[in-house]
Coordinates of C-alpha atoms in Angstrom, one line a residue:
X1324 CA 4.2 5.0 25.3
X1325 CA 6.1 7.3 27.8
X1326 CA 8.9 4.7 28.3
X1327 CA 10.0 5.1 24.7
X1328 CA 13.4 6.8 24.3
X1329 CA 13.5 10.3 23.0
X1330 CA 15.0 9.1 19.7
X1331 CA 13.5 5.8 18.7
X1332 CA 15.9 3.3 17.2
X1333 CA 15.4 2.9 13.4
X1334 CA 15.0 -0.9 13.8
X1335 CA 12.3 -0.4 16.5
X1336 CA 10.6 2.2 14.4
X1337 CA 10.2 -0.4 11.6
X1338 CA 8.3 -2.6 14.0
X1339 CA 6.1 0.4 15.1
X1340 CA 5.2 1.2 11.5
X1341 CA 4.2 -2.4 10.8
X1342 CA 2.1 -2.6 13.9
X1343 CA 0.3 0.6 13.0
X1344 CA -0.5 -0.6 9.5
X1345 CA -1.7 -4.0 10.8
X1346 CA -4.0 -2.4 13.4
X1347 CA -5.4 0.1 11.0
X1348 CA -6.2 -2.6 8.3
X1349 CA -7.5 -5.2 10.7
X1350 CA -9.9 -2.6 12.2
X1351 CA -11.0 -1.4 8.8
X1352 CA -11.6 -5.0 7.7
X1353 CA -13.8 -5.6 10.7
X1354 CA -15.8 -2.4 10.1
X1355 CA -16.1 -3.1 6.4
X1356 CA -17.5 -6.6 7.1
X1357 CA -19.9 -5.6 9.9
X1358 CA -21.2 -2.2 8.8
X1359 CA -21.1 -2.1 5.0
X1360 CA -20.5 1.7 5.0
X1361 CA -17.4 1.6 2.9
X1362 CA -18.8 1.2 -0.6
X1363 CA -15.5 0.6 -2.3
X1364 CA -13.4 -2.5 -3.1
X1365 CA -10.7 -2.9 -0.4
X1366 CA -7.4 -4.8 -1.0
X1367 CA -5.7 -5.3 2.3
X1368 CA -2.0 -5.9 2.9
X1369 CA -2.4 -7.8 6.1
X1370 CA 0.7 -10.1 6.3
X1371 CA 2.6 -8.0 3.7
X1372 CA 3.5 -5.0 5.9
X1373 CA 7.3 -5.5 5.8
X1374 CA 7.7 -4.7 2.1
X1375 CA 6.2 -1.2 2.0
X1376 CA 7.6 -0.3 5.5
X1377 CA 11.1 -1.4 4.6
X1378 CA 11.2 0.1 1.2
X1379 CA 9.6 3.4 2.2
X1380 CA 12.1 3.6 5.1
X1381 CA 14.9 3.3 2.5
X1382 CA 13.5 6.2 0.5
X1383 CA 14.1 9.9 1.1
X1384 CA 11.1 12.2 1.9
X1385 CA 11.3 13.8 -1.6
X1386 CA 11.2 10.5 -3.4
X1387 CA 7.9 9.7 -4.9
X1388 CA 5.9 6.5 -4.4
X1389 CA 3.2 4.9 -6.7
X1390 CA 1.1 1.9 -5.9
X1391 CA -1.5 -0.4 -7.5
X1392 CA -4.8 -1.5 -6.1
X1393 CA -3.3 -2.8 -2.8
X1394 CA -2.5 0.7 -1.8
X1395 CA -3.2 1.3 2.0
X1396 CA 0.2 0.0 3.3
X1397 CA 2.4 2.0 0.9
X1398 CA 0.3 5.1 1.4
X1399 CA 0.6 4.8 5.2
X1400 CA 4.3 3.8 5.1
X1401 CA 5.1 6.9 3.0
X1402 CA 3.4 9.1 5.6
X1403 CA -0.1 9.5 4.0
X1404 CA -2.9 11.2 5.9
X1405 CA -4.9 8.5 7.8
X1406 CA -8.1 10.5 8.3
X1407 CA -8.1 11.5 4.7
X1408 CA -7.6 7.8 3.7
X1409 CA -10.4 6.6 5.9
X1410 CA -12.7 9.4 4.7
X1411 CA -11.9 8.3 1.1
X1412 CA -12.9 4.8 1.9
X1413 CA -16.3 6.1 3.1
X1414 CA -16.7 8.2 0.0
X1415 CA -16.7 11.6 1.8
X1416 CA -15.6 15.0 0.6
X1417 CA -12.8 15.0 3.2
X1418 CA -11.2 12.0 1.5
X1419 CA -7.8 12.3 -0.1
X1420 CA -9.4 12.0 -3.5
X1421 CA -12.5 14.0 -2.3
X1422 CA -14.5 10.8 -2.1
X1423 CA -14.4 10.1 -5.8
X1424 CA -11.8 7.3 -5.9
X1425 CA -12.2 5.0 -3.0
X1426 CA -9.6 2.6 -1.6
X1427 CA -7.7 2.1 -4.9
X1428 CA -7.2 5.8 -5.7
X1429 CA -5.3 7.2 -2.8
X1430 CA -3.0 10.2 -3.1
X1431 CA -1.1 12.5 -0.7
X1432 CA 1.2 15.1 -2.5
X1433 CA 2.4 16.4 0.9
X1434 CA 3.9 13.0 1.6
X1435 CA 5.0 12.4 -2.0
X1436 CA 2.7 9.5 -2.3
X1437 CA 1.9 10.3 -5.9
X1438 CA -1.1 8.0 -6.4
X1439 CA -2.5 4.5 -6.9
X1440 CA -4.8 3.0 -9.4
X1441 CA -7.0 0.0 -10.0
X1442 CA -5.9 -0.9 -13.5
X1443 CA -3.3 -3.7 -13.2
X1444 CA 0.2 -2.4 -13.8
X1445 CA -0.9 1.1 -14.6
X1446 CA 1.3 2.9 -12.1
X1447 CA 4.4 1.0 -13.3
X1448 CA 4.3 3.1 -16.4
X1449 CA 3.4 6.3 -14.5
X1450 CA 6.4 5.9 -12.2
X1451 CA 8.6 5.2 -15.1
X1452 CA 7.4 8.4 -16.7
X1453 CA 8.0 10.4 -13.5
X1454 CA 11.6 8.9 -13.5
X1455 CA 12.1 10.1 -17.1
X1456 CA 11.1 13.6 -16.0
X1457 CA 13.5 13.5 -13.1
X1458 CA 16.3 12.3 -15.5
X1459 CA 15.6 14.9 -18.1
X1460 CA 15.4 17.8 -15.6
X1461 CA 18.5 16.7 -13.7
X1462 CA 16.7 16.0 -10.4
X1463 CA 18.1 13.4 -8.0
X1464 CA 14.6 12.2 -7.0
X1465 CA 13.8 8.5 -7.2
X1466 CA 10.4 7.0 -8.2
X1467 CA 9.3 3.8 -6.4
X1468 CA 6.4 1.8 -7.7
X1469 CA 4.7 -1.1 -5.8
X1470 CA 2.8 -3.9 -7.7
X1471 CA 2.0 -7.6 -7.3
X1472 CA 3.3 -10.6 -9.2
X1473 CA 0.2 -10.6 -11.4
X1474 CA 1.2 -7.2 -12.8
X1475 CA 4.4 -8.6 -14.2
X1476 CA 2.3 -10.5 -16.7
X1477 CA 1.0 -7.3 -18.2
X1478 CA 2.7 -5.8 -21.3
X1479 CA 3.2 -2.5 -19.5
X1480 CA 5.7 -4.2 -17.2
X1481 CA 8.0 -5.3 -20.0
X1482 CA 7.6 -1.9 -21.8
X1483 CA 8.4 0.1 -18.7
X1484 CA 11.5 -2.0 -17.8
X1485 CA 12.8 -1.7 -21.3
X1486 CA 12.4 2.1 -21.4
X1487 CA 13.9 2.5 -17.9
X1488 CA 16.9 0.4 -18.8
X1489 CA 17.4 2.1 -22.1
X1490 CA 17.6 5.6 -20.5
X1491 CA 19.0 4.5 -17.1
X1492 CA 16.1 6.0 -15.3
X1493 CA 16.0 6.5 -11.5
X1494 CA 13.1 4.1 -10.7
X1495 CA 12.8 1.2 -8.3
X1496 CA 10.3 -1.4 -9.3
X1497 CA 9.0 -3.2 -6.2
X1498 CA 7.2 -6.5 -6.9
X1499 CA 5.3 -7.8 -3.8
X1500 CA 5.2 -11.4 -4.9
X1501 CA 2.5 -13.0 -2.7
X1502 CA 2.2 -16.0 -5.0
X1503 CA -1.4 -15.2 -6.2
X1504 CA -3.1 -13.2 -8.8
X1505 CA -6.6 -12.9 -7.4
X1506 CA -6.9 -16.7 -6.7
X1507 CA -4.6 -18.1 -9.3
X1508 CA -1.3 -19.4 -7.9
X1509 CA 1.9 -18.4 -9.6
X1510 CA 2.7 -22.0 -10.6
X1511 CA -0.4 -22.1 -12.8
X1512 CA 0.4 -18.8 -14.5
X1513 CA 4.1 -18.9 -15.2
X1514 CA 6.4 -21.6 -16.7
X1515 CA 8.3 -23.8 -14.3
X1516 CA 12.0 -23.1 -14.0
X1517 CA 11.5 -19.4 -14.6
X1518 CA 11.4 -16.4 -12.2
X1519 CA 10.2 -12.9 -12.2
X1520 CA 13.6 -11.6 -11.2
X1521 CA 15.3 -13.4 -14.1
X1522 CA 12.8 -11.8 -16.5
X1523 CA 13.5 -8.4 -15.1
X1524 CA 17.2 -8.9 -15.4
X1525 CA 16.8 -10.0 -19.0
X1526 CA 15.7 -6.4 -19.7
X1527 CA 19.0 -5.1 -18.5
X1528 CA 17.6 -4.0 -15.1
X1529 CA 19.6 -4.7 -12.0
X1530 CA 17.4 -7.2 -10.2
X1531 CA 17.3 -8.4 -6.6
X1532 CA 15.3 -10.8 -4.5
X1533 CA 14.5 -10.5 -0.8
X1534 CA 12.6 -12.3 1.9
X1535 CA 9.4 -10.2 2.0
X1536 CA 8.8 -11.1 5.7
X1537 CA 12.1 -9.8 6.9
X1538 CA 11.7 -6.0 7.3
X1539 CA 15.3 -5.4 8.1
X1540 CA 16.5 -7.2 5.0
X1541 CA 14.0 -5.3 2.9
X1542 CA 15.2 -2.0 4.3
X1543 CA 18.8 -2.9 3.6
X1544 CA 18.0 -4.0 0.0
X1545 CA 15.8 -0.9 -0.4
X1546 CA 18.7 1.4 0.6
X1547 CA 21.0 -0.2 -1.9
X1548 CA 18.4 0.0 -4.7
X1549 CA 17.4 3.6 -4.0
X1550 CA 21.1 4.7 -3.7
X1551 CA 22.0 3.0 -7.0
X1552 CA 19.0 4.6 -8.8
X1553 CA 19.8 8.0 -7.4
X1554 CA 23.5 7.8 -8.3
X1555 CA 22.7 7.3 -12.0
X1556 CA 23.1 3.5 -11.9
X1557 CA 19.8 3.0 -13.7
X1558 CA 16.6 1.2 -12.6
X1559 CA 16.4 -1.5 -10.0
X1560 CA 13.9 -4.3 -9.7
X1561 CA 13.2 -5.8 -6.2
X1562 CA 11.2 -9.0 -5.9
X1563 CA 9.9 -9.4 -2.4
X1564 CA 8.5 -12.8 -1.5
X1565 CA 5.6 -12.4 0.8
X1566 CA 2.0 -13.5 1.4
X1567 CA -1.4 -11.9 2.0
X1568 CA -3.5 -13.5 4.7
X1569 CA -6.8 -12.2 3.5
X1570 CA -8.7 -12.7 0.3
X1571 CA -7.8 -10.8 -2.9
X1572 CA -10.4 -8.1 -2.3
X1573 CA -12.4 -7.7 0.9
X1574 CA -12.2 -8.5 4.6
X1575 CA -12.4 -12.3 4.4
X1576 CA -9.6 -14.8 5.0
X1577 CA -7.7 -16.3 2.1
X1578 CA -9.2 -19.8 2.7
X1579 CA -12.9 -18.6 3.0
X1580 CA -13.9 -19.6 -0.5
X1581 CA -11.8 -22.8 -0.8
X1582 CA -9.3 -21.3 -3.2
X1583 CA -6.5 -21.7 -0.6
X1584 CA -6.2 -24.1 2.3
X1585 CA -6.3 -23.1 5.9
X1586 CA -3.0 -25.0 6.4
X1587 CA -1.3 -22.8 3.8
X1588 CA -2.5 -19.6 5.3
X1589 CA -1.7 -20.7 8.8
X1590 CA 1.9 -21.6 7.7
X1591 CA 2.4 -18.0 6.5
X1592 CA 0.7 -16.5 9.6
X1593 CA 3.4 -18.4 11.6
X1594 CA 6.0 -16.4 9.6
X1595 CA 4.3 -13.1 10.5
X1596 CA 6.7 -10.2 9.7
X1597 CA 5.9 -8.4 12.9
X1598 CA 6.4 -11.4 15.1
X1599 CA 9.7 -12.1 13.3
X1600 CA 11.0 -8.6 13.8
X1601 CA 10.0 -8.6 17.5
X1602 CA 11.9 -11.9 18.0
X1603 CA 14.9 -10.4 16.3
X1604 CA 14.9 -7.4 18.5
X1605 CA 14.0 -9.0 21.8
X1606 CA 17.5 -9.9 22.7
X1607 CA 18.8 -6.3 22.4
X1608 CA 15.6 -4.5 23.4
X1609 CA 13.7 -6.3 26.2
X1610 CA 11.0 -3.7 26.3
X1611 CA 9.9 -4.4 22.7
X1612 CA 6.9 -6.6 23.7
X1613 CA 5.5 -3.9 26.0
X1614 CA 6.0 -1.3 23.3
X1615 CA 4.1 -3.5 20.8
X1616 CA 1.2 -3.9 23.2
X1617 CA 1.1 -0.2 23.7
X1618 CA 1.2 0.6 20.0
X1619 CA -1.6 -1.9 19.3
X1620 CA -3.8 0.0 21.8
X1621 CA -2.7 3.4 20.5
X1622 CA -3.3 2.7 16.9
X1623 CA -6.6 0.9 17.5
X1624 CA -7.8 4.1 19.1
X1625 CA -6.3 6.2 16.3
X1626 CA -8.2 4.3 13.6
X1627 CA -11.4 4.2 15.5
X1628 CA -11.3 8.0 15.8
X1629 CA -10.6 8.3 12.1
X1630 CA -13.6 6.1 11.3
X1631 CA -15.9 8.1 13.6
X1632 CA -14.7 11.3 11.9
X1633 CA -15.3 9.8 8.4
X1634 CA -18.8 8.7 9.3
X1635 CA -19.6 12.2 10.5
X1636 CA -18.0 14.0 7.5
X1637 CA -20.3 15.4 4.8
X1638 CA -20.8 13.7 1.4
X1639 CA -19.7 15.4 -1.8
X1640 CA -22.4 17.8 -3.0
X1641 CA -24.1 17.0 -6.3
X1642 CA -22.7 20.2 -7.7
X1643 CA -19.2 19.1 -7.0
X1644 CA -19.2 15.6 -8.4
X1645 CA -18.2 16.6 -11.9
X1646 CA -15.9 19.4 -11.0
X1647 CA -12.5 19.0 -12.7
X1648 CA -13.8 16.4 -15.1
X1649 CA -11.9 16.8 -18.4
X1650 CA -11.0 20.4 -17.3
X1651 CA -14.1 21.7 -19.0
X1652 CA -15.8 24.9 -17.9
X1653 CA -19.0 24.3 -15.8
X1654 CA -22.2 24.3 -17.8
X1655 CA -24.5 26.9 -16.2
X1656 CA -27.5 24.6 -16.9
X1657 CA -25.8 21.7 -15.2
X1658 CA -24.7 23.8 -12.3
X1659 CA -28.3 25.0 -11.8
X1660 CA -29.6 21.4 -11.9
X1661 CA -26.9 20.3 -9.4
X1662 CA -27.8 23.2 -7.1
X1663 CA -31.5 22.1 -7.3
X1664 CA -30.4 18.5 -6.5
X1665 CA -28.4 19.7 -3.5
X1666 CA -31.5 21.4 -2.1
X1667 CA -33.6 18.3 -2.6
X1668 CA -30.9 16.2 -1.0
X1669 CA -30.8 18.5 2.0
X1670 CA -34.6 18.0 2.4
X1671 CA -34.2 14.3 2.8

């Protein structure tokens, strides 16, 4: 990538970030399918990269990000540690949650990625609570929380929007509406003639919609949303219309089990956010195609190295598995038993 300018154009950098996430997730999906060494549910964002990349580009480094179970892309877009993420997927001590949480429990305080969780809608309320803390203490920090359209059907969504609107909290709610909750399409779950954006607006929250496959539009909407929240304008809801190519959880394709048609998935692949961004930039930056090919090779090598490191990393010791649980002091008898188990494990 030596032909890149010293200071990469922000628009070009959005493409680079999407290519990196795509190559990382596609490679992880292949290894997950073929090797069965990642013993954790994995929810990939392949096809949805534009939303986390655009929104995180709009945030400041000190702003905090929370995500739900589809957490890899927001984690990486916010600057999360890739080797720590991959080690976490492999259940290793070097993982960002020390191998205890797996794919759906990622965290990187250094990047202000404050956490993700598997319970549907859980981090919507946590982000709202963080925004309340920022408001009470006078900080100008903004909390952003990513979730899918299915989470908007949870009670915590309505409760969080109500509280945020009431106190004008600095929080941006980002709904990645990919049209499905697991395998149930939106049209079978929500009344016709209604929209998620309209329901958010009914709570008194400033609500916006954006094409979730247009990374430049998302970045611009994100900047406006974050600026409004930071300036005291209250919470903002952003509904990003996008689509995941793969199954709800796992490395397969969305049509593998007959819940979606191949034609539907292919129609969205044709709207690939990376391809769309490249086509937009090609006229002003003729080197963009060469850069993308170079990035694909670079990031494939990066993720392969992270996987090798994760496989070679040590497992958590038995004596460490309950450390920090409930904040209780270690029981000497338990510690002795764990130490004995460690010795036995080392003999295997």
